[in-house]
């Protein structure tokens, strides 16, 4: 996927990615990051914190929890 032309420049945008620790969520995070987006990554597992970097902030918890959902925006 990262070999596709960069026709979707997301520089200056922020994306919230749920389930970011693995699978489709992780692939989505990587693609959006490659397109220039800043990421808020959330997952139920505390292991998501390992993804934190300059352009990735992390939240641990269930996004169906209204409090976490409000804090993530």
Tab-separated table of N, CA and C in Angstrom:
chain	number	residue	atom	x	y	z
A	1	UNK	N	0.797	-1.193	0.000
A	1	UNK	CA	0.000	0.000	0.000
A	1	UNK	C	0.843	1.261	0.000
A	2	UNK	N	1.982	1.240	0.636
A	2	UNK	CA	2.773	2.461	0.712
A	2	UNK	C	3.442	2.783	-0.612
A	3	UNK	N	3.340	1.902	-1.615
A	3	UNK	CA	3.906	2.168	-2.932
A	3	UNK	C	2.933	2.925	-3.841
A	4	UNK	N	1.734	3.188	-3.365
A	4	UNK	CA	0.756	3.928	-4.152
A	4	UNK	C	1.173	5.391	-4.247
A	5	UNK	N	0.807	6.064	-5.326
A	5	UNK	CA	1.116	7.494	-5.427
A	5	UNK	C	0.459	8.265	-4.282
A	6	UNK	N	1.137	9.277	-3.797
A	6	UNK	CA	0.617	10.054	-2.674
A	6	UNK	C	-0.361	11.113	-3.175
A	7	UNK	N	-1.520	10.679	-3.637
A	7	UNK	CA	-2.527	11.605	-4.153
A	7	UNK	C	-3.387	12.182	-3.039
A	8	UNK	N	-3.311	11.612	-1.867
A	8	UNK	CA	-4.102	12.078	-0.734
A	8	UNK	C	-3.172	12.610	0.340
A	9	UNK	N	-2.823	13.877	0.247
A	9	UNK	CA	-1.945	14.508	1.218
A	9	UNK	C	-2.769	14.886	2.441
A	10	UNK	N	-2.423	14.332	3.584
A	10	UNK	CA	-3.161	14.593	4.814
A	10	UNK	C	-2.369	15.464	5.782
A	11	UNK	N	-1.354	16.136	5.284
A	11	UNK	CA	-0.553	17.021	6.119
A	11	UNK	C	-1.461	18.060	6.775
A	12	UNK	N	-1.292	18.233	8.084
A	12	UNK	CA	-2.108	19.194	8.820
A	12	UNK	C	-3.431	18.638	9.317
A	13	UNK	N	-3.723	17.384	9.002
A	13	UNK	CA	-4.962	16.742	9.447
A	13	UNK	C	-4.650	15.823	10.626
A	14	UNK	N	-5.666	15.548	11.431
A	14	UNK	CA	-5.545	14.624	12.556
A	14	UNK	C	-6.537	13.495	12.344
A	15	UNK	N	-6.068	12.262	12.508
A	15	UNK	CA	-6.931	11.087	12.348
A	15	UNK	C	-7.004	10.317	13.663
A	16	UNK	N	-8.190	9.879	14.027
A	16	UNK	CA	-8.395	9.012	15.180
A	16	UNK	C	-8.523	7.591	14.658
A	17	UNK	N	-7.604	6.722	15.067
A	17	UNK	CA	-7.605	5.335	14.609
A	17	UNK	C	-7.880	4.440	15.809
A	18	UNK	N	-8.976	3.685	15.754
A	18	UNK	CA	-9.304	2.753	16.826
A	18	UNK	C	-8.775	1.374	16.464
A	19	UNK	N	-8.483	0.578	17.483
A	19	UNK	CA	-7.920	-0.747	17.236
A	19	UNK	C	-6.554	-0.655	16.584
A	20	UNK	N	-5.781	0.347	16.972
A	20	UNK	CA	-4.542	0.695	16.269
A	20	UNK	C	-3.362	-0.221	16.562
A	21	UNK	N	-3.476	-1.086	17.538
A	21	UNK	CA	-2.330	-1.907	17.930
A	21	UNK	C	-1.963	-2.955	16.893
A	22	UNK	N	-2.959	-3.482	16.172
A	22	UNK	CA	-2.644	-4.553	15.213
A	22	UNK	C	-3.704	-4.630	14.123
A	23	UNK	N	-3.460	-5.470	13.152
A	23	UNK	CA	-4.435	-5.747	12.101
A	23	UNK	C	-4.769	-4.546	11.234
A	24	UNK	N	-6.055	-4.427	10.904
A	24	UNK	CA	-6.513	-3.350	10.026
A	24	UNK	C	-6.254	-1.980	10.657
A	25	UNK	N	-6.446	-1.874	11.963
A	25	UNK	CA	-6.197	-0.601	12.634
A	25	UNK	C	-4.753	-0.160	12.497
A	26	UNK	N	-3.831	-1.101	12.676
A	26	UNK	CA	-2.395	-0.776	12.549
A	26	UNK	C	-2.055	-0.404	11.110
A	27	UNK	N	-2.599	-1.137	10.137
A	27	UNK	CA	-2.357	-0.823	8.725
A	27	UNK	C	-2.920	0.557	8.378
A	28	UNK	N	-4.086	0.874	8.920
A	28	UNK	CA	-4.682	2.190	8.688
A	28	UNK	C	-3.811	3.283	9.281
A	29	UNK	N	-3.337	3.067	10.498
A	29	UNK	CA	-2.437	4.026	11.133
A	29	UNK	C	-1.217	4.271	10.258
A	30	UNK	N	-0.591	3.203	9.787
A	30	UNK	CA	0.618	3.333	8.970
A	30	UNK	C	0.350	4.084	7.667
A	31	UNK	N	-0.773	3.809	7.028
A	31	UNK	CA	-1.102	4.480	5.772
A	31	UNK	C	-1.378	5.968	5.990
A	32	UNK	N	-2.187	6.286	6.997
A	32	UNK	CA	-2.495	7.690	7.276
A	32	UNK	C	-1.242	8.463	7.673
A	33	UNK	N	-0.396	7.821	8.439
A	33	UNK	CA	0.875	8.435	8.846
A	33	UNK	C	1.752	8.701	7.630
A	34	UNK	N	1.817	7.742	6.717
A	34	UNK	CA	2.616	7.903	5.498
A	34	UNK	C	2.079	9.044	4.636
A	35	UNK	N	0.782	9.337	4.772
A	35	UNK	CA	0.164	10.424	4.003
A	35	UNK	C	0.304	11.775	4.702
A	36	UNK	N	0.940	11.780	5.880
A	36	UNK	CA	1.238	13.038	6.560
A	36	UNK	C	0.336	13.406	7.715
A	37	UNK	N	-0.641	12.560	8.038
A	37	UNK	CA	-1.564	12.872	9.128
A	37	UNK	C	-0.894	12.689	10.483
A	38	UNK	N	-1.344	13.485	11.437
A	38	UNK	CA	-1.010	13.245	12.830
A	38	UNK	C	-2.074	12.282	13.338
A	39	UNK	N	-1.691	11.366	14.222
A	39	UNK	CA	-2.579	10.274	14.610
A	39	UNK	C	-2.867	10.294	16.107
A	40	UNK	N	-4.120	10.038	16.461
A	40	UNK	CA	-4.495	9.662	17.816
A	40	UNK	C	-4.878	8.193	17.707
A	41	UNK	N	-4.058	7.328	18.303
A	41	UNK	CA	-4.246	5.878	18.208
A	41	UNK	C	-4.849	5.360	19.509
A	42	UNK	N	-5.938	4.616	19.405
A	42	UNK	CA	-6.545	4.041	20.600
A	42	UNK	C	-6.666	2.533	20.450
A	43	UNK	N	-6.628	1.872	21.600
A	43	UNK	CA	-6.763	0.420	21.626
A	43	UNK	C	-7.103	0.015	23.053
A	44	UNK	N	-7.687	-1.151	23.202
A	44	UNK	CA	-7.984	-1.676	24.533
A	44	UNK	C	-6.719	-2.058	25.280
A	45	UNK	N	-5.695	-2.435	24.549
A	45	UNK	CA	-4.448	-2.913	25.140
A	45	UNK	C	-3.502	-1.759	25.429
A	46	UNK	N	-2.853	-1.815	26.578
A	46	UNK	CA	-1.838	-0.825	26.913
A	46	UNK	C	-0.647	-0.868	25.986
A	47	UNK	N	-0.525	-1.939	25.208
A	47	UNK	CA	0.596	-2.061	24.274
A	47	UNK	C	0.550	-1.000	23.182
A	48	UNK	N	-0.587	-0.345	22.999
A	48	UNK	CA	-0.690	0.707	21.985
A	48	UNK	C	0.265	1.854	22.310
A	49	UNK	N	0.628	2.011	23.572
A	49	UNK	CA	1.525	3.096	23.962
A	49	UNK	C	2.899	2.972	23.315
A	50	UNK	N	3.274	1.782	22.890
A	50	UNK	CA	4.550	1.592	22.203
A	50	UNK	C	4.572	2.299	20.852
A	51	UNK	N	3.409	2.646	20.316
A	51	UNK	CA	3.321	3.332	19.023
A	51	UNK	C	3.541	4.830	19.152
A	52	UNK	N	3.528	5.345	20.392
A	52	UNK	CA	3.601	6.791	20.592
A	52	UNK	C	4.920	7.346	20.065
A	53	UNK	N	4.812	8.399	19.298
A	53	UNK	CA	5.968	9.093	18.721
A	53	UNK	C	5.557	10.542	18.513
A	54	UNK	N	6.381	11.320	17.841
A	54	UNK	CA	6.090	12.730	17.636
A	54	UNK	C	4.771	12.994	16.946
A	55	UNK	N	4.384	12.137	16.001
A	55	UNK	CA	3.150	12.353	15.249
A	55	UNK	C	2.035	11.394	15.647
A	56	UNK	N	2.260	10.607	16.705
A	56	UNK	CA	1.252	9.657	17.172
A	56	UNK	C	1.061	9.820	18.679
A	57	UNK	N	-0.162	10.166	19.084
A	57	UNK	CA	-0.542	10.180	20.490
A	57	UNK	C	-1.396	8.937	20.727
A	58	UNK	N	-1.383	8.406	21.942
A	58	UNK	CA	-2.122	7.170	22.198
A	58	UNK	C	-3.118	7.336	23.340
A	59	UNK	N	-4.177	6.547	23.256
A	59	UNK	CA	-5.188	6.435	24.301
A	59	UNK	C	-5.445	4.959	24.539
A	60	UNK	N	-5.488	4.565	25.800
A	60	UNK	CA	-5.806	3.180	26.134
A	60	UNK	C	-7.223	3.149	26.667
A	61	UNK	N	-8.055	2.312	26.069
A	61	UNK	CA	-9.412	2.171	26.553
A	61	UNK	C	-10.385	1.806	25.456
A	62	UNK	N	-11.638	1.734	25.851
A	62	UNK	CA	-12.731	1.349	24.963
A	62	UNK	C	-13.417	2.615	24.447
A	63	UNK	N	-13.359	2.851	23.145
A	63	UNK	CA	-13.944	4.079	22.593
A	63	UNK	C	-15.469	4.103	22.686
A	64	UNK	N	-16.088	2.981	23.066
A	64	UNK	CA	-17.531	3.022	23.307
A	64	UNK	C	-17.830	3.657	24.668
A	65	UNK	N	-16.795	3.858	25.495
A	65	UNK	CA	-16.921	4.573	26.759
A	65	UNK	C	-17.006	6.068	26.450
A	66	UNK	N	-18.100	6.695	26.804
A	66	UNK	CA	-18.333	8.094	26.432
A	66	UNK	C	-17.231	9.021	26.941
A	67	UNK	N	-16.717	8.768	28.128
A	67	UNK	CA	-15.657	9.611	28.675
A	67	UNK	C	-14.395	9.559	27.838
A	68	UNK	N	-13.994	8.366	27.434
A	68	UNK	CA	-12.803	8.231	26.589
A	68	UNK	C	-13.045	8.867	25.227
A	69	UNK	N	-14.226	8.667	24.699
A	69	UNK	CA	-14.542	9.252	23.391
A	69	UNK	C	-14.444	10.773	23.456
A	70	UNK	N	-14.940	11.375	24.508
A	70	UNK	CA	-14.872	12.834	24.648
A	70	UNK	C	-13.430	13.309	24.804
A	71	UNK	N	-12.612	12.582	25.568
A	71	UNK	CA	-11.213	12.978	25.771
A	71	UNK	C	-10.384	12.825	24.508
A	72	UNK	N	-10.805	11.970	23.607
A	72	UNK	CA	-10.005	11.702	22.411
A	72	UNK	C	-10.203	12.741	21.319
A	73	UNK	N	-11.213	13.565	21.442
A	73	UNK	CA	-11.489	14.563	20.397
A	73	UNK	C	-10.887	15.905	20.764
